[in-house]
JSON list of C-alpha atoms and ligand atoms in Angstrom, two decimals:
[
{"chain": "A", "resi": 1175, "resn": "MET", "atom": "CA", "xyz": [6.97, -25.69, -12.94]},
{"chain": "A", "resi": 1176, "resn": "ASP", "atom": "CA", "xyz": [5.27, -28.58, -10.19]},
{"chain": "A", "resi": 1177, "resn": "LYS", "atom": "CA", "xyz": [1.69, -28.37, -11.49]},
{"chain": "A", "resi": 1178, "resn": "THR", "atom": "CA", "xyz": [-0.18, -26.98, -8.83]},
{"chain": "A", "resi": 1179, "resn": "VAL", "atom": "CA", "xyz": [1.71, -24.18, -8.01]},
{"chain": "A", "resi": 1180, "resn": "SER", "atom": "CA", "xyz": [1.33, -23.47, -11.76]},
{"chain": "A", "resi": 1181, "resn": "GLU", "atom": "CA", "xyz": [-2.46, -23.13, -11.15]},
{"chain": "A", "resi": 1182, "resn": "LEU", "atom": "CA", "xyz": [-2.47, -22.08, -8.38]},
{"chain": "A", "resi": 1183, "resn": "LEU", "atom": "CA", "xyz": [-0.13, -18.73, -9.75]},
{"chain": "A", "resi": 1184, "resn": "ASN", "atom": "CA", "xyz": [-2.51, -18.47, -12.74]},
{"chain": "A", "resi": 1185, "resn": "ASN", "atom": "CA", "xyz": [-5.66, -18.65, -10.62]},
{"chain": "A", "resi": 1186, "resn": "GLN", "atom": "CA", "xyz": [-3.81, -15.36, -8.19]},
{"chain": "A", "resi": 1187, "resn": "ILE", "atom": "CA", "xyz": [-4.24, -13.73, -11.29]},
{"chain": "A", "resi": 1188, "resn": "ASN", "atom": "CA", "xyz": [-8.04, -13.89, -11.14]},
{"chain": "A", "resi": 1189, "resn": "LYS", "atom": "CA", "xyz": [-7.86, -12.85, -7.85]},
{"chain": "A", "resi": 1190, "resn": "GLU", "atom": "CA", "xyz": [-6.54, -9.88, -7.96]},
{"chain": "A", "resi": 1191, "resn": "PHE", "atom": "CA", "xyz": [-8.55, -8.85, -10.54]},
{"chain": "A", "resi": 1192, "resn": "TYR", "atom": "CA", "xyz": [-11.37, -9.84, -8.78]},
{"chain": "A", "resi": 1193, "resn": "SER", "atom": "CA", "xyz": [-10.15, -7.80, -6.15]},
{"chain": "A", "resi": 1194, "resn": "ALA", "atom": "CA", "xyz": [-9.38, -4.83, -8.28]},
{"chain": "A", "resi": 1195, "resn": "TYR", "atom": "CA", "xyz": [-13.06, -4.66, -9.43]},
{"chain": "A", "resi": 1196, "resn": "LEU", "atom": "CA", "xyz": [-14.79, -5.25, -5.57]},
{"chain": "A", "resi": 1197, "resn": "TYR", "atom": "CA", "xyz": [-12.14, -1.63, -5.08]},
{"chain": "A", "resi": 1198, "resn": "LEU", "atom": "CA", "xyz": [-13.96, -0.28, -8.13]},
{"chain": "A", "resi": 1199, "resn": "ASP", "atom": "CA", "xyz": [-17.29, -1.31, -6.94]},
{"chain": "A", "resi": 1200, "resn": "ILE", "atom": "CA", "xyz": [-16.61, 0.25, -3.23]},
{"chain": "A", "resi": 1201, "resn": "ALA", "atom": "CA", "xyz": [-15.05, 2.96, -4.81]},
{"chain": "A", "resi": 1202, "resn": "ASN", "atom": "CA", "xyz": [-18.20, 3.65, -6.86]},
{"chain": "A", "resi": 1203, "resn": "TYR", "atom": "CA", "xyz": [-20.67, 2.73, -3.73]},
{"chain": "A", "resi": 1204, "resn": "TYR", "atom": "CA", "xyz": [-18.40, 5.69, -1.87]},
{"chain": "A", "resi": 1205, "resn": "ASP", "atom": "CA", "xyz": [-18.84, 8.25, -5.43]},
{"chain": "A", "resi": 1206, "resn": "ALA", "atom": "CA", "xyz": [-22.05, 8.25, -5.64]},
{"chain": "A", "resi": 1207, "resn": "LYS", "atom": "CA", "xyz": [-22.33, 8.88, -1.44]},
{"chain": "A", "resi": 1208, "resn": "GLY", "atom": "CA", "xyz": [-20.27, 11.95, -1.72]},
{"chain": "A", "resi": 1209, "resn": "LEU", "atom": "CA", "xyz": [-17.38, 10.55, -0.79]},
{"chain": "A", "resi": 1210, "resn": "ASP", "atom": "CA", "xyz": [-14.77, 11.41, -3.18]},
{"chain": "A", "resi": 1211, "resn": "GLY", "atom": "CA", "xyz": [-12.11, 10.90, -0.38]},
{"chain": "A", "resi": 1212, "resn": "PHE", "atom": "CA", "xyz": [-13.43, 7.32, 0.53]},
{"chain": "A", "resi": 1213, "resn": "ALA", "atom": "CA", "xyz": [-13.67, 6.88, -3.67]},
{"chain": "A", "resi": 1214, "resn": "ASN", "atom": "CA", "xyz": [-10.57, 8.03, -4.47]},
{"chain": "A", "resi": 1215, "resn": "TRP", "atom": "CA", "xyz": [-8.38, 5.57, -1.38]},
{"chain": "A", "resi": 1216, "resn": "TYR", "atom": "CA", "xyz": [-10.66, 2.84, -2.89]},
{"chain": "A", "resi": 1217, "resn": "GLU", "atom": "CA", "xyz": [-9.93, 4.00, -6.83]},
{"chain": "A", "resi": 1218, "resn": "ILE", "atom": "CA", "xyz": [-6.42, 3.72, -5.89]},
{"chain": "A", "resi": 1219, "resn": "GLN", "atom": "CA", "xyz": [-6.61, 0.08, -3.77]},
{"chain": "A", "resi": 1220, "resn": "ALA", "atom": "CA", "xyz": [-7.96, -1.28, -7.19]},
{"chain": "A", "resi": 1221, "resn": "LYS", "atom": "CA", "xyz": [-5.11, 0.17, -9.09]},
{"chain": "A", "resi": 1222, "resn": "GLU", "atom": "CA", "xyz": [-3.13, -1.30, -7.17]},
{"chain": "A", "resi": 1223, "resn": "GLU", "atom": "CA", "xyz": [-4.93, -4.75, -7.41]},
{"chain": "A", "resi": 1224, "resn": "GLN", "atom": "CA", "xyz": [-4.29, -4.79, -11.30]},
{"chain": "A", "resi": 1225, "resn": "ASP", "atom": "CA", "xyz": [-0.71, -4.45, -10.20]},
{"chain": "A", "resi": 1226, "resn": "HIS", "atom": "CA", "xyz": [-0.78, -7.02, -8.09]},
{"chain": "A", "resi": 1227, "resn": "ALA", "atom": "CA", "xyz": [-2.47, -9.04, -10.87]},
{"chain": "A", "resi": 1228, "resn": "MET", "atom": "CA", "xyz": [-0.10, -7.84, -13.34]},
{"chain": "A", "resi": 1229, "resn": "LEU", "atom": "CA", "xyz": [2.89, -9.76, -11.44]},
{"chain": "A", "resi": 1230, "resn": "PHE", "atom": "CA", "xyz": [1.31, -12.64, -10.84]},
{"chain": "A", "resi": 1231, "resn": "TYR", "atom": "CA", "xyz": [1.04, -12.93, -14.80]},
{"chain": "A", "resi": 1232, "resn": "ARG", "atom": "CA", "xyz": [4.92, -11.28, -15.43]},
{"chain": "A", "resi": 1233, "resn": "TYR", "atom": "CA", "xyz": [5.94, -14.30, -12.68]},
{"chain": "A", "resi": 1234, "resn": "MET", "atom": "CA", "xyz": [4.31, -16.77, -15.41]},
{"chain": "A", "resi": 1235, "resn": "GLN", "atom": "CA", "xyz": [5.12, -15.65, -18.76]},
{"chain": "A", "resi": 1236, "resn": "ASN", "atom": "CA", "xyz": [8.80, -15.14, -17.10]},
{"chain": "A", "resi": 1237, "resn": "ASN", "atom": "CA", "xyz": [8.64, -18.51, -16.08]},
{"chain": "A", "resi": 1238, "resn": "ASP", "atom": "CA", "xyz": [7.24, -20.12, -19.56]},
{"chain": "A", "resi": 1239, "resn": "GLU", "atom": "CA", "xyz": [4.82, -21.04, -17.87]},
{"chain": "A", "resi": 1240, "resn": "PRO", "atom": "CA", "xyz": [1.20, -21.31, -19.68]},
{"chain": "A", "resi": 1241, "resn": "VAL", "atom": "CA", "xyz": [-1.19, -18.11, -18.16]},
{"chain": "A", "resi": 1242, "resn": "LYS", "atom": "CA", "xyz": [-5.01, -19.04, -18.87]},
{"chain": "A", "resi": 1243, "resn": "LEU", "atom": "CA", "xyz": [-7.54, -16.09, -18.16]},
{"chain": "A", "resi": 1244, "resn": "LEU", "atom": "CA", "xyz": [-10.70, -16.88, -16.95]},
{"chain": "A", "resi": 1245, "resn": "SER", "atom": "CA", "xyz": [-13.44, -15.26, -16.18]},
{"chain": "A", "resi": 1246, "resn": "ILE", "atom": "CA", "xyz": [-13.87, -12.64, -13.53]},
{"chain": "A", "resi": 1247, "resn": "ASP", "atom": "CA", "xyz": [-16.61, -13.20, -10.84]},
{"chain": "A", "resi": 1248, "resn": "GLN", "atom": "CA", "xyz": [-19.36, -9.83, -10.37]},
{"chain": "A", "resi": 1249, "resn": "PRO", "atom": "CA", "xyz": [-18.80, -8.23, -6.66]},
{"chain": "A", "resi": 1250, "resn": "ASP", "atom": "CA", "xyz": [-22.18, -8.68, -5.52]},
{"chain": "A", "resi": 1251, "resn": "ASN", "atom": "CA", "xyz": [-22.48, -6.25, -2.54]},
{"chain": "A", "resi": 1252, "resn": "ALA", "atom": "CA", "xyz": [-24.86, -4.20, -1.08]},
{"chain": "A", "resi": 1253, "resn": "PHE", "atom": "CA", "xyz": [-23.58, -1.96, 1.03]},
{"chain": "A", "resi": 1254, "resn": "SER", "atom": "CA", "xyz": [-26.65, -0.81, 3.39]},
{"chain": "A", "resi": 1255, "resn": "ASN", "atom": "CA", "xyz": [-23.48, 1.29, 4.90]},
{"chain": "A", "resi": 1256, "resn": "LEU", "atom": "CA", "xyz": [-20.86, 3.42, 5.38]},
{"chain": "A", "resi": 1257, "resn": "LEU", "atom": "CA", "xyz": [-18.74, 0.76, 7.13]},
{"chain": "A", "resi": 1258, "resn": "ASP", "atom": "CA", "xyz": [-19.87, -2.14, 5.38]},
{"chain": "A", "resi": 1259, "resn": "PRO", "atom": "CA", "xyz": [-17.69, -1.69, 2.90]},
{"chain": "A", "resi": 1260, "resn": "LEU", "atom": "CA", "xyz": [-14.63, -1.34, 5.00]},
{"chain": "A", "resi": 1261, "resn": "LYS", "atom": "CA", "xyz": [-15.68, -5.53, 6.31]},
{"chain": "A", "resi": 1262, "resn": "VAL", "atom": "CA", "xyz": [-15.81, -6.51, 3.26]},
{"chain": "A", "resi": 1263, "resn": "SER", "atom": "CA", "xyz": [-12.11, -4.92, 2.42]},
{"chain": "A", "resi": 1264, "resn": "LEU", "atom": "CA", "xyz": [-10.88, -6.62, 5.84]},
{"chain": "A", "resi": 1265, "resn": "GLU", "atom": "CA", "xyz": [-12.24, -9.24, 4.97]},
{"chain": "A", "resi": 1266, "resn": "HIS", "atom": "CA", "xyz": [-11.40, -9.93, 1.17]},
{"chain": "A", "resi": 1267, "resn": "GLU", "atom": "CA", "xyz": [-7.28, -8.77, 1.88]},
{"chain": "A", "resi": 1268, "resn": "LYS", "atom": "CA", "xyz": [-7.98, -12.29, 4.60]},
{"chain": "A", "resi": 1269, "resn": "TYR", "atom": "CA", "xyz": [-9.14, -13.96, 2.36]},
{"chain": "A", "resi": 1270, "resn": "VAL", "atom": "CA", "xyz": [-6.22, -13.38, -0.44]},
{"chain": "A", "resi": 1271, "resn": "THR", "atom": "CA", "xyz": [-3.63, -13.46, 2.59]},
{"chain": "A", "resi": 1272, "resn": "ALA", "atom": "CA", "xyz": [-4.95, -16.95, 2.65]},
{"chain": "A", "resi": 1273, "resn": "LEU", "atom": "CA", "xyz": [-4.54, -17.70, -0.62]},
{"chain": "A", "resi": 1274, "resn": "ILE", "atom": "CA", "xyz": [-1.73, -16.62, -0.65]},
{"chain": "A", "resi": 1275, "resn": "ASN", "atom": "CA", "xyz": [-0.26, -18.40, 2.31]},
{"chain": "A", "resi": 1276, "resn": "ALA", "atom": "CA", "xyz": [-1.79, -21.66, 0.50]},
{"chain": "A", "resi": 1277, "resn": "ILE", "atom": "CA", "xyz": [0.35, -21.52, -2.76]},
{"chain": "A", "resi": 1278, "resn": "TYR", "atom": "CA", "xyz": [3.33, -20.69, -0.33]},
{"chain": "A", "resi": 1279, "resn": "ALA", "atom": "CA", "xyz": [2.44, -24.08, 1.11]},
{"chain": "A", "resi": 1280, "resn": "ALA", "atom": "CA", "xyz": [2.51, -25.89, -2.70]},
{"chain": "A", "resi": 1281, "resn": "ALA", "atom": "CA", "xyz": [5.39, -24.35, -3.50]},
{"chain": "A", "resi": 1282, "resn": "GLN", "atom": "CA", "xyz": [8.00, -25.01, 0.01]},
{"chain": "A", "resi": 1283, "resn": "LYS", "atom": "CA", "xyz": [6.52, -28.71, -0.65]},
{"chain": "A", "resi": 1284, "resn": "VAL", "atom": "CA", "xyz": [8.35, -29.09, -3.89]},
{"chain": "A", "resi": 1285, "resn": "ASN", "atom": "CA", "xyz": [11.37, -27.07, -3.04]},
{"chain": "A", "resi": 1286, "resn": "ASP", "atom": "CA", "xyz": [10.46, -24.25, -5.38]},
{"chain": "A", "resi": 1287, "resn": "PHE", "atom": "CA", "xyz": [12.29, -20.86, -4.21]},
{"chain": "A", "resi": 1288, "resn": "ARG", "atom": "CA", "xyz": [11.98, -19.20, -6.76]},
{"chain": "A", "resi": 1289, "resn": "THR", "atom": "CA", "xyz": [7.89, -18.85, -6.65]},
{"chain": "A", "resi": 1290, "resn": "ILE", "atom": "CA", "xyz": [8.56, -18.71, -2.56]},
{"chain": "A", "resi": 1291, "resn": "GLN", "atom": "CA", "xyz": [10.92, -15.96, -3.04]},
{"chain": "A", "resi": 1292, "resn": "PHE", "atom": "CA", "xyz": [9.02, -14.21, -5.37]},
{"chain": "A", "resi": 1293, "resn": "LEU", "atom": "CA", "xyz": [6.38, -14.93, -2.54]},
{"chain": "A", "resi": 1294, "resn": "ASP", "atom": "CA", "xyz": [7.70, -12.95, 0.16]},
{"chain": "A", "resi": 1295, "resn": "TRP", "atom": "CA", "xyz": [6.71, -9.90, -1.57]},
{"chain": "A", "resi": 1296, "resn": "PHE", "atom": "CA", "xyz": [3.25, -10.24, -1.43]},
{"chain": "A", "resi": 1297, "resn": "ILE", "atom": "CA", "xyz": [3.63, -12.02, 2.31]},
{"chain": "A", "resi": 1298, "resn": "LYS", "atom": "CA", "xyz": [4.42, -8.77, 3.20]},
{"chain": "A", "resi": 1299, "resn": "GLU", "atom": "CA", "xyz": [1.92, -6.86, 1.00]},
{"chain": "A", "resi": 1300, "resn": "GLN", "atom": "CA", "xyz": [-1.20, -8.83, 2.67]},
{"chain": "A", "resi": 1301, "resn": "GLY", "atom": "CA", "xyz": [0.41, -7.44, 6.79]},
{"chain": "A", "resi": 1302, "resn": "GLU", "atom": "CA", "xyz": [0.16, -4.16, 5.05]},
{"chain": "A", "resi": 1303, "resn": "GLU", "atom": "CA", "xyz": [-3.40, -4.19, 3.38]},
{"chain": "A", "resi": 1304, "resn": "GLU", "atom": "CA", "xyz": [-4.06, -5.99, 6.49]},
{"chain": "A", "resi": 1305, "resn": "LYS", "atom": "CA", "xyz": [-3.55, -3.65, 8.49]},
{"chain": "A", "resi": 1306, "resn": "ASN", "atom": "CA", "xyz": [-4.65, -0.75, 6.73]},
{"chain": "A", "resi": 1307, "resn": "ALA", "atom": "CA", "xyz": [-8.37, -1.89, 5.71]},
{"chain": "A", "resi": 1308, "resn": "SER", "atom": "CA", "xyz": [-8.23, -2.57, 9.59]},
{"chain": "A", "resi": 1309, "resn": "ASP", "atom": "CA", "xyz": [-7.43, 0.64, 11.10]},
{"chain": "A", "resi": 1310, "resn": "GLN", "atom": "CA", "xyz": [-9.69, 2.12, 8.55]},
{"chain": "A", "resi": 1311, "resn": "ILE", "atom": "CA", "xyz": [-12.15, 0.16, 10.07]},
{"chain": "A", "resi": 1312, "resn": "THR", "atom": "CA", "xyz": [-11.02, 1.27, 13.64]},
{"chain": "A", "resi": 1313, "resn": "LYS", "atom": "CA", "xyz": [-11.38, 5.48, 12.31]},
{"chain": "A", "resi": 1314, "resn": "MET", "atom": "CA", "xyz": [-14.47, 4.57, 10.52]},
{"chain": "A", "resi": 1315, "resn": "GLU", "atom": "CA", "xyz": [-16.04, 3.19, 14.30]},
{"chain": "A", "resi": 1316, "resn": "LEU", "atom": "CA", "xyz": [-14.25, 5.52, 15.92]},
{"chain": "A", "resi": 1317, "resn": "TYR", "atom": "CA", "xyz": [-15.08, 8.89, 13.80]},
{"chain": "A", "resi": 1318, "resn": "GLY", "atom": "CA", "xyz": [-17.83, 8.22, 11.14]},
{"chain": "A", "resi": 1319, "resn": "GLY", "atom": "CA", "xyz": [-20.98, 8.92, 12.95]},
{"chain": "A", "resi": 1320, "resn": "GLU", "atom": "CA", "xyz": [-20.12, 12.54, 13.86]},
{"chain": "A", "resi": 1321, "resn": "ALA", "atom": "CA", "xyz": [-20.43, 15.02, 9.69]},
{"chain": "A", "resi": 1322, "resn": "ARG", "atom": "CA", "xyz": [-17.44, 17.06, 11.02]},
{"chain": "A", "resi": 1323, "resn": "SER", "atom": "CA", "xyz": [-15.21, 14.50, 11.69]},
{"chain": "A", "resi": 1324, "resn": "LEU", "atom": "CA", "xyz": [-16.66, 12.42, 8.61]},
{"chain": "A", "resi": 1325, "resn": "TYR", "atom": "CA", "xyz": [-15.45, 15.43, 6.60]},
{"chain": "A", "resi": 1326, "resn": "MET", "atom": "CA", "xyz": [-12.01, 14.88, 7.95]},
{"chain": "A", "resi": 1327, "resn": "LEU", "atom": "CA", "xyz": [-11.15, 11.42, 7.80]},
{"chain": "A", "resi": 1328, "resn": "ASN", "atom": "CA", "xyz": [-12.26, 11.88, 4.10]},
{"chain": "A", "resi": 1329, "resn": "SER", "atom": "CA", "xyz": [-10.00, 14.92, 3.44]},
{"chain": "A", "resi": 1330, "resn": "GLU", "atom": "CA", "xyz": [-7.83, 12.67, 4.54]},
{"chain": "A", "resi": 1331, "resn": "LEU", "atom": "CA", "xyz": [-8.65, 9.69, 2.62]},
{"chain": "A", "resi": 1332, "resn": "LEU", "atom": "CA", "xyz": [-8.26, 11.82, -0.56]},
{"chain": "A", "resi": 1333, "resn": "THR", "atom": "CA", "xyz": [-4.55, 13.02, 0.45]},
{"chain": "A", "resi": 1334, "resn": "ARG", "atom": "CA", "xyz": [-3.65, 9.32, -0.96]},
{"chain": "A", "resi": 1335, "resn": "ALA", "atom": "CA", "xyz": [-1.63, 9.00, -4.32]},
{"chain": "A", "resi": 1336, "resn": "TYR", "atom": "CA", "xyz": [-0.83, 6.43, -6.86]},
{"chain": "A", "resi": 1337, "resn": "ALA", "atom": "CA", "xyz": [2.62, 4.76, -6.41]},
{"chain": "A", "resi": 1338, "resn": "PRO", "atom": "CA", "xyz": [4.10, 1.76, -8.25]},
{"chain": "A", "resi": 1339, "resn": "PRO", "atom": "CA", "xyz": [5.00, -1.56, -6.57]},
{"chain": "A", "resi": 1340, "resn": "SER", "atom": "CA", "xyz": [8.07, -1.47, -5.65]},
{"chain": "A", "resi": 1341, "resn": "LEU", "atom": "CA", "xyz": [8.24, -5.17, -6.59]},
{"chain": "A", "resi": 1342, "resn": "VAL", "atom": "CA", "xyz": [9.17, -5.07, -10.54]},
{"chain": "A", "resi": 1343, "resn": "LEU", "atom": "CA", "xyz": [10.32, -8.07, -12.69]},
{"chain": "B", "resi": 2899, "resn": "FEO", "atom": "FE1", "xyz": [-3.76, -8.36, -3.87]},
{"chain": "B", "resi": 2899, "resn": "FEO", "atom": "FE2", "xyz": [-4.71, -6.69, -1.45]},
{"chain": "B", "resi": 2899, "resn": "FEO", "atom": "O1", "xyz": [-3.99, -7.78, -2.39]}
]
């Protein structure tokens, strides 16, 4: 495998684990606020990010590429209101999309079709993740200011159940 592509893929393991850490931090914030539905949604999001990390890890292993586990940054967000974490999430997902796109572009440059095919799932996934994050902001802006509708929004998010990723390696 091309060295740049390999390094970017290895780096992505770390970025996905950081995403899990960030979302667990957000779950922790909402839990402390008594919003168990929001906390549930982000705990599941954190699990999904761990799955993403393991997909990159497994892809590297399957292709005999060296894996180097890097240290995970501490999430440093001090949230000032209930909307803040949702905005942080959307910005973060856009950042992850840019990272995935950069790996895709690097793989394209060296005709690494296997990696391109592997990344196709993530390209689609990022579209969904950005939409989810954006929808959460819209709903919170519309309903979050009123106690009863916030309660209903929280109840809706409590129904989210974890599902393993559809991509299996
Ligand atoms: Fe693994 Fe939310 O991107």
